[in-house]
Coordinates of C-alpha atoms in Angstrom, one line a residue:
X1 CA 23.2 -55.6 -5.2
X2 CA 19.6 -56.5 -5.3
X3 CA 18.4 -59.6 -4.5
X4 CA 16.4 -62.1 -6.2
X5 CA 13.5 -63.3 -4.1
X6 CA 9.7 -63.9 -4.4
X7 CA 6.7 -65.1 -2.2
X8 CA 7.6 -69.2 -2.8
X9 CA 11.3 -67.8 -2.3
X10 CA 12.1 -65.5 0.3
X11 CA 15.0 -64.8 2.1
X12 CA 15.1 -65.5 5.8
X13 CA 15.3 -62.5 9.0
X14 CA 18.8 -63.5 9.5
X15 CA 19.9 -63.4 6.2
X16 CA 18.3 -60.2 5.2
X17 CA 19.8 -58.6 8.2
X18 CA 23.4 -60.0 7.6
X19 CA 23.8 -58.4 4.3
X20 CA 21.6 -55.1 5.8
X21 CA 25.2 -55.7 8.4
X22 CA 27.9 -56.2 5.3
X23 CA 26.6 -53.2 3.0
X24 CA 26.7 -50.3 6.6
X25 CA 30.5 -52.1 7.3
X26 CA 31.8 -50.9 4.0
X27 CA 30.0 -47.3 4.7
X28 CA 33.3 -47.1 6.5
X29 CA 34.1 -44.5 9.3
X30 CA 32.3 -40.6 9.0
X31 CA 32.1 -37.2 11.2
X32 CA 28.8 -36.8 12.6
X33 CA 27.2 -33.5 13.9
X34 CA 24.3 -33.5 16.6
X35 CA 23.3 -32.6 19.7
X36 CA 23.5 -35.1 22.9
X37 CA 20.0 -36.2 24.6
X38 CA 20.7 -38.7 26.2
X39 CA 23.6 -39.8 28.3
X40 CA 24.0 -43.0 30.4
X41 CA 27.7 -42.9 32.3
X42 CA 27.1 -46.3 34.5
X43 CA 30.0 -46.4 37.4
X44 CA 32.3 -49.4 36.7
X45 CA 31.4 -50.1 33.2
X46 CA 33.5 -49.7 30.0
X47 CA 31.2 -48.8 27.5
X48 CA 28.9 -45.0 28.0
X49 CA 25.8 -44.6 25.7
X50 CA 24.2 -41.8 24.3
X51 CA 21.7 -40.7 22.0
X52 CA 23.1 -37.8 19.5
X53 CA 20.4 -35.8 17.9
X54 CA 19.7 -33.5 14.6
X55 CA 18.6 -30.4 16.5
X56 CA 16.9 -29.5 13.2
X57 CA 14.6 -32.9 12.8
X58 CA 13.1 -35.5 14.6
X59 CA 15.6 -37.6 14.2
X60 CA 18.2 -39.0 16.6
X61 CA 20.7 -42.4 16.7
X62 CA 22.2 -44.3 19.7
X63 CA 26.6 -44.1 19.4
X64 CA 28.4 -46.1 22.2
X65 CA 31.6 -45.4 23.2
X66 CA 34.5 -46.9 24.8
X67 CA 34.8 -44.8 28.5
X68 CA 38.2 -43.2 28.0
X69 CA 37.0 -41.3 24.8
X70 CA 34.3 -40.0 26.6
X71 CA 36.6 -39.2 29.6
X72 CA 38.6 -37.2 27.3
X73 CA 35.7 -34.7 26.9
X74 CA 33.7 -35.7 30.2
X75 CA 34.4 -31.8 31.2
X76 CA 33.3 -30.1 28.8
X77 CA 30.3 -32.6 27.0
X78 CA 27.2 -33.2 28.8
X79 CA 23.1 -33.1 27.9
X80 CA 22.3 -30.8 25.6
X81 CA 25.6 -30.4 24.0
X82 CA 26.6 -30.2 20.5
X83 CA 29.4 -32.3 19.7
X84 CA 30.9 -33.7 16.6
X85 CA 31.6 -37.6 16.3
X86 CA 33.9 -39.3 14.4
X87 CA 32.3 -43.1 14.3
X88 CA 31.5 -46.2 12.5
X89 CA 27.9 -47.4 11.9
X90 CA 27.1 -50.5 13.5
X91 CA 24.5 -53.3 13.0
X92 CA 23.3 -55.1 15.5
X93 CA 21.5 -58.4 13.7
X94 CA 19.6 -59.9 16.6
X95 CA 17.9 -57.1 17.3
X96 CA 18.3 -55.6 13.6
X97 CA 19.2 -52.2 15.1
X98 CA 21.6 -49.4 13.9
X99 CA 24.3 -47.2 15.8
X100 CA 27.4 -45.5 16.1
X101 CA 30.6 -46.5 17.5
X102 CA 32.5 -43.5 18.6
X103 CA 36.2 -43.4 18.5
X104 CA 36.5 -39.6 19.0
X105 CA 34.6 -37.0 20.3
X106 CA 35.0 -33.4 19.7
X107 CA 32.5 -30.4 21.4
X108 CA 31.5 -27.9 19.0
X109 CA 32.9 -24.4 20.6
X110 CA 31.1 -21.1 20.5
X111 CA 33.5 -19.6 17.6
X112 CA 32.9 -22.7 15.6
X113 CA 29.0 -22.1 16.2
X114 CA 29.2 -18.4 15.3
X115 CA 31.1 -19.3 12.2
X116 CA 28.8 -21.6 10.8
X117 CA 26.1 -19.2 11.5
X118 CA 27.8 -16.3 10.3
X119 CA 28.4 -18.3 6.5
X120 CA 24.7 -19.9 6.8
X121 CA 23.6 -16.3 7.0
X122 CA 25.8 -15.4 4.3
X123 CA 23.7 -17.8 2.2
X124 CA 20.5 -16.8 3.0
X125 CA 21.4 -13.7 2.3
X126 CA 22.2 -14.1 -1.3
X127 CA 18.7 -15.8 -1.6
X128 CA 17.1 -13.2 -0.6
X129 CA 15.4 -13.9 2.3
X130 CA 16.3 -11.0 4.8
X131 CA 15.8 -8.1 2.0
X132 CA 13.9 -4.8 3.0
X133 CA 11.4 -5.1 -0.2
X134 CA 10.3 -8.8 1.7
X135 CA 8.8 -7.6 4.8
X136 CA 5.7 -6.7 5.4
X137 CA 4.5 -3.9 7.4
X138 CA 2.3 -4.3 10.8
X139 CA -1.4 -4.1 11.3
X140 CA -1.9 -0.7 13.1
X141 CA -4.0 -2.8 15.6
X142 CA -4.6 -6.6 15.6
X143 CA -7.5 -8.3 16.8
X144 CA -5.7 -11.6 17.4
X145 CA -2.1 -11.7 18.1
X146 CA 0.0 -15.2 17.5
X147 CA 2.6 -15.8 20.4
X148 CA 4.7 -18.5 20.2
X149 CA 6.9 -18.8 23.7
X150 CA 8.1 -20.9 26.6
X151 CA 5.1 -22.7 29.0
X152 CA 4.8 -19.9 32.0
X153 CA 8.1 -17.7 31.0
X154 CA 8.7 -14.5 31.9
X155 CA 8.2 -13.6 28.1
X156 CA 4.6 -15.0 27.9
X157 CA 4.0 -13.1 31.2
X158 CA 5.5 -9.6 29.9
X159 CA 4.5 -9.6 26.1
X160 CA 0.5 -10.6 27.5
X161 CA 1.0 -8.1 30.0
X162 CA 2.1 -5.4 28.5
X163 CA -0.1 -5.8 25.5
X164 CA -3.0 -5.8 27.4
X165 CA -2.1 -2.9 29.7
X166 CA -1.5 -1.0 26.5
X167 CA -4.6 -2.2 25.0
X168 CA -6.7 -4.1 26.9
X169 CA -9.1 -5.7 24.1
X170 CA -6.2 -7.0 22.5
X171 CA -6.4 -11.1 22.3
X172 CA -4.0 -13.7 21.9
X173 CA -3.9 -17.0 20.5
X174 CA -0.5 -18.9 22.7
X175 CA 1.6 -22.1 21.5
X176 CA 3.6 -22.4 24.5
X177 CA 6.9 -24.4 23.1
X178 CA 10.8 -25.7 24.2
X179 CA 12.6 -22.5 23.4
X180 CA 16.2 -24.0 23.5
X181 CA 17.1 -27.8 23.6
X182 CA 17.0 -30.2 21.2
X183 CA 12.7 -30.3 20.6
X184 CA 13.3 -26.7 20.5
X185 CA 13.3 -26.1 16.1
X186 CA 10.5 -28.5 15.2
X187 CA 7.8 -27.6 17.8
X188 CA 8.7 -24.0 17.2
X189 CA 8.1 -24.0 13.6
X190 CA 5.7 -25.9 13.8
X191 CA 3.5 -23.4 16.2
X192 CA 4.7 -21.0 14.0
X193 CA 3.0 -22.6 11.2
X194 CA -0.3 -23.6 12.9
X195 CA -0.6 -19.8 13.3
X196 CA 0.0 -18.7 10.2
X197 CA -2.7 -21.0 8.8
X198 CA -5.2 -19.4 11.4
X199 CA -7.0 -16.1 9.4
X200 CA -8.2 -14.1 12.4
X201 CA -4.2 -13.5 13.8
X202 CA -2.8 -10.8 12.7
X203 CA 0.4 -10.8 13.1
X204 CA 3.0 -13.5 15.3
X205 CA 5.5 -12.8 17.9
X206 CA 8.1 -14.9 18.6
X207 CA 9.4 -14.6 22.0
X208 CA 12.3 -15.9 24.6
X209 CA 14.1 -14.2 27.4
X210 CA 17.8 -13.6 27.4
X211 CA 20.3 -17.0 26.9
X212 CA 23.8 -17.6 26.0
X213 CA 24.6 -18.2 22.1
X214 CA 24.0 -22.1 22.5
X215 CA 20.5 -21.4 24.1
X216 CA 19.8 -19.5 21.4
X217 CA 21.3 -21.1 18.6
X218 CA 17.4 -22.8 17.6
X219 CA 16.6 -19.5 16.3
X220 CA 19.2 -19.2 14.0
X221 CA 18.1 -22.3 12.6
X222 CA 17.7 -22.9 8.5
X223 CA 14.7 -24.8 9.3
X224 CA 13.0 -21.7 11.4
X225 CA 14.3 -18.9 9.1
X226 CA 12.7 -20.6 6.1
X227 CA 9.7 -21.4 7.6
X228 CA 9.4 -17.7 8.7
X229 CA 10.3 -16.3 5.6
X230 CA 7.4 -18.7 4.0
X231 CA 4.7 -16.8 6.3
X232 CA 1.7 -14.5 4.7
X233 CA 1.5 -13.2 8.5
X234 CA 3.9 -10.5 9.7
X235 CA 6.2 -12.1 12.3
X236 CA 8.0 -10.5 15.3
X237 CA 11.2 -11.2 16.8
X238 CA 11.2 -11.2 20.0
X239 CA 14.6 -12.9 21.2
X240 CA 15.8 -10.9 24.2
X241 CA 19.5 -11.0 24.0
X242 CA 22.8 -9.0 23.7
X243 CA 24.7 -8.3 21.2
X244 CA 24.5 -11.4 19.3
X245 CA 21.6 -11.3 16.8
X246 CA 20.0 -14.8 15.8
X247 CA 19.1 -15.4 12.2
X248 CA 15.0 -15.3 13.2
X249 CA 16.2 -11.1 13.8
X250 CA 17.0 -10.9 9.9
X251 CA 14.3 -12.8 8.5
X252 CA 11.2 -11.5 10.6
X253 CA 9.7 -8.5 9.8
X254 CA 10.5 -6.8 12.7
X255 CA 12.7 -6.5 15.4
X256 CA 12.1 -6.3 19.0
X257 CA 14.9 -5.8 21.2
X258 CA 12.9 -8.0 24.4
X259 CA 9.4 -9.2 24.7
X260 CA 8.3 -6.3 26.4
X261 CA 9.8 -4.3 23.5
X262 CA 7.8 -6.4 21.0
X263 CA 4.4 -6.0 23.1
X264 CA 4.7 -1.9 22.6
X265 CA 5.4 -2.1 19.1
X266 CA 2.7 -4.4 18.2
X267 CA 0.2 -3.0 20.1
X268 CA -0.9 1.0 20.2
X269 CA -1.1 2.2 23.7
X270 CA -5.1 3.1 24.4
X271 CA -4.2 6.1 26.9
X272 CA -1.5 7.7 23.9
X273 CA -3.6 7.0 20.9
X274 CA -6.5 9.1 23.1
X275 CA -4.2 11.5 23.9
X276 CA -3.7 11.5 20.0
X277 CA -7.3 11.7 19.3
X278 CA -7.7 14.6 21.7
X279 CA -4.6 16.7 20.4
X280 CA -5.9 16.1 16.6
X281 CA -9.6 17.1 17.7
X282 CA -8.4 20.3 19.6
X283 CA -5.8 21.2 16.5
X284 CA -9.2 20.6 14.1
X285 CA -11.3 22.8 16.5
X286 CA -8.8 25.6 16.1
X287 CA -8.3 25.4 12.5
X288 CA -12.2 25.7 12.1
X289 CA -12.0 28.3 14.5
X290 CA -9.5 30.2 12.5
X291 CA -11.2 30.0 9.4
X292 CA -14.6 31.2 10.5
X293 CA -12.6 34.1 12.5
X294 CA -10.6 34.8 9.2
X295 CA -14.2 34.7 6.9
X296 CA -15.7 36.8 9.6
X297 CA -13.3 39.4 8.7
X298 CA -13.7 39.2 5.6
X299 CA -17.0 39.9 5.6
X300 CA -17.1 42.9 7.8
X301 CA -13.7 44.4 5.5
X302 CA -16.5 43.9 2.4
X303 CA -19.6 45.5 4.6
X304 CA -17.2 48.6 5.5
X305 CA -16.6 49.5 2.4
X306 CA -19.5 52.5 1.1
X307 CA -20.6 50.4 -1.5
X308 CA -21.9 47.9 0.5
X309 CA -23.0 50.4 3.6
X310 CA -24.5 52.6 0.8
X311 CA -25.2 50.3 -2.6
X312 CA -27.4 53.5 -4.2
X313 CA -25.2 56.0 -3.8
X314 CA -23.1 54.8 -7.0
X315 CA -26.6 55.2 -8.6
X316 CA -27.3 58.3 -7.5
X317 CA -23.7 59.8 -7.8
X318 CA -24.6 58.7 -11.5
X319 CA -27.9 60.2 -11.8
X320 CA -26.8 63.4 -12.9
X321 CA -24.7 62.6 -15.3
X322 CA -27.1 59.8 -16.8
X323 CA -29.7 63.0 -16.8
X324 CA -27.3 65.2 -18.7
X325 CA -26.2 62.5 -21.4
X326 CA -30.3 62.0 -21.8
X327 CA -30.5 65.2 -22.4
X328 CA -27.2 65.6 -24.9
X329 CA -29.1 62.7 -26.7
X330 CA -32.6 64.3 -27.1
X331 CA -31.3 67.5 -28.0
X332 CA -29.1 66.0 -30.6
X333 CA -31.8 63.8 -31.9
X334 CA -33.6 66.5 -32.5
X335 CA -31.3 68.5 -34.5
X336 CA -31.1 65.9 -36.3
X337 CA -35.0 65.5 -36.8
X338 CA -34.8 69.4 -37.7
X339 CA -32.4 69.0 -40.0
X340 CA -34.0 66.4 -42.0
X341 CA -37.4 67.3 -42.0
X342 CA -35.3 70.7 -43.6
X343 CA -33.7 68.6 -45.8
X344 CA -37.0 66.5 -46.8
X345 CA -38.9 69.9 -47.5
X346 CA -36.4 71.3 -49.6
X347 CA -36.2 68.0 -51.8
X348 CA -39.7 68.0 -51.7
X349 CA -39.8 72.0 -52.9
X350 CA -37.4 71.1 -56.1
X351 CA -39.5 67.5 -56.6
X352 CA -42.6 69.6 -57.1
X353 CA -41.0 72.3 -59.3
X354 CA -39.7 69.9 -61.8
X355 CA -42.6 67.5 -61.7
X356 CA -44.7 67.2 -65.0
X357 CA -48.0 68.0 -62.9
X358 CA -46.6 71.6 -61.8
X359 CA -45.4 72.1 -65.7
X360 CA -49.6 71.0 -67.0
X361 CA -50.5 73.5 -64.1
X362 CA -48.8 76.1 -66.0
X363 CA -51.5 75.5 -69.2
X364 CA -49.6 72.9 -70.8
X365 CA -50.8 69.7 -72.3
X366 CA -49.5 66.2 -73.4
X367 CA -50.4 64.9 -76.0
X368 CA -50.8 60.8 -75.9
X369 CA -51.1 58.3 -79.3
X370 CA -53.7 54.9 -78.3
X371 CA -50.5 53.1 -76.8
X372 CA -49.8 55.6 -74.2
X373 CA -46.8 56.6 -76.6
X374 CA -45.9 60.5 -76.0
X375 CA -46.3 62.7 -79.2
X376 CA -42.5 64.5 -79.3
X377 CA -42.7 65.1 -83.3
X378 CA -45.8 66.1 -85.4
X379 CA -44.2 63.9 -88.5
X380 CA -45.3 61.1 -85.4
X381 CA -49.2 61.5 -86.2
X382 CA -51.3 61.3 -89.4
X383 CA -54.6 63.4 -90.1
X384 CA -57.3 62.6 -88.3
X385 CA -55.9 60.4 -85.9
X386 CA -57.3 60.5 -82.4
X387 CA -55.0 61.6 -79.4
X388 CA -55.3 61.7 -75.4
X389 CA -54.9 65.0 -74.6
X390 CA -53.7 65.9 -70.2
X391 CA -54.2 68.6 -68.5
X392 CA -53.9 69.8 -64.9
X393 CA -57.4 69.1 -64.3
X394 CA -58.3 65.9 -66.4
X395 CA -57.4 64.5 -69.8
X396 CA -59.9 64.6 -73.5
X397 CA -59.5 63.6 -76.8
X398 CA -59.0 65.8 -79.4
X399 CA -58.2 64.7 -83.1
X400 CA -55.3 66.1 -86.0
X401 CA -56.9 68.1 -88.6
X402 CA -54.6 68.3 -91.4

């Protein structure tokens, strides 16, 4: 219930924490998951203390104990363990400070891991993060490679190594990070992160050596697999281990088997990709050769052949006959000319023979009224009208008497 109170009535430290004490007592008893970072087993006293964990966030709460609960799992439970607690929240009002009393105490075993893991990937399954269509593919070289590892491991040391023995330009850009433990998940996406937002690296390995399933349980992490999933920059997996895969294997774009694994297929290897070069050149050099060999043949097929070693001896293989059809043509043209000119003179006999001219030649005459109008019929003239009269030779008047 909320409480009534201003500046000229507060409510006093003790007050405030007593209630802060009455509303956690009726939270009643719960199961809690974490991880154990601190543990404090004093000889002779009755009470242990540790400090349980969320190996997801920073965030962690004391639990106390009674010594035979603890005994019961002293074997088997130590730093670094993931247990499950069944408690009671406690507040302690002088000091106005929250915590857990334990009345049981159960380790979490490997099956019980790998189950959870196994429905958590499950789950992200169905979202959709670890689909084929999500990753993206890898630069064929990078300038700047991300590498997020343990502080002088053997994986820093063989994925630089190997990268630049393979290529030695190749740089890096390290966040050197817990790789198991309970600091493990935050710091490691958080690297993860810090390299994403950088635009020069290409692409981001993640890398650890071999473990057991509860070293390697922060890369199975929700928190990690989002964040991965979340990345514009291609990330590697790196986690060398067998046969388990950790979640970080299905959400990065690609798998490496080890860190030395990851090294060769990030980075080209300069003495193959030469050797490459040098294979391609020679293969181009004998495909130009080829081809000029195969036009060179070619052209000495076309040269052979006698038109090309002779090119006028079509014309003159043709002379002859272009001679004789020049001579077919003239002499029929010229039949043709005869026969006209035949034809033309003939015409011309029968024109002259039936002309008038040839007829007044003969001593006739034509008789012609004033309008040029030919006298057919004496009833056409009167007496003493004056006619035109043609001849051969000329033309007169002459005039009708009677």
């Amino acid at each position: 219930m909320a409480l009534n109170t201003s500046a000229e009535a507060p409510v006093p430290v003790g007050e405030i924490s007593r209630l802060i004490g009455g509303w956690i007592d009726r939270l009643g008893a719960v199961w809690v998951e974490g991880q154990i970072t601190q543990l404090s087993r004093r000889p002779g006293a009755g009470v242990v203390f540790l400090t349980l964990r969320d190996p997801s966030y920073d965030i962690s709460i004391g639990v106390t104990c009674f010594r035979q609960v603890f005994d019961a799992v002293a074997d088997v439970v130590g730093e670094g363990a993931r247990v499950v607690v069944h408690a009671k929240p406690e507040w302690y009002a002088p000091r106005g400070q929250l915590s857990l009393r334990a009345a049981e105490i159960r380790p979490v075993g490997v099956g019980e891991l790998l189950a959870r893991l196994e429905m958590l990937k499950k789950a992200l399954t169905a979202e959709g993060l670890f689909a084929a269509e999500r990753k993206k593919p890898l630069p064929f070289l990078p300038q700047l490679i991300g590498l997020v590892c343990g502080r002088a491991s053997a994986a820093e040391r063989d994925v630089l190594e190997n990268a630049r023995h393979r290529w030695p330009a190749v740089r890096f850009e390290v966040r050197n990070v817990p790789v198991q433990g309970v600091h493990a998940v935050p710091q490691v996406v958080q690297a993860v992160k810090e390299l994403d937002a950088i635009e020069e690296v290409d692409v981001i390995i993640v890398a650890r050596g071999g473990g057991s399933v509860e070293d390697l349980l922060p890369f199975s992490d929700e928190q990690l697999v989002r964040a991965v999933a979340e990345c514009r920059t291609p990330v590697v997996s790196a986690i060398g281990h067998e046969p388990d895969n950790p979640l970080l294997d299905f959400v990065a774009d690609l798998r490496a088997s080890t860190p030395t694994d990851a090294a060769k297929k990030v980075v080209p290897d300069v003495g193959e990709e030469l050797e490459r070069v040098r294979m391609l050149r020679d293969r181009g050099r004998r495909c130009v050769d080829a081809l000029v060999a195969r036009e060179e043949r070619g052209l000495a097929n076309a040269l052979a052949r006698p038109a090309m070693e002779d090119p006028h001896r079509m014309v003159d293989e043709r002379a002859d006959h272009v001679a004789s059809l020049v001579d077919r043509s003239r002499r029929t043209l010229g039949h043709l000319l005869d026969r006209a000119d035949s034809e033309l003179t003939h015409t011309h006999a029968r024109v002259v023979a039936l002309s008038p001219a040839a007829t007044l030649k003969r001593g006739y005459a034509v008789l012609q009224k004033g309008d040029d109008h030919v006298v057919r019929d004496g009833a056409e003239v009167e007496p003493g009208e004056a006619l035109r009269a043609r001849v051969a030779e000329g033309e007169f008047t002459v005039r009708v008497d009677g």
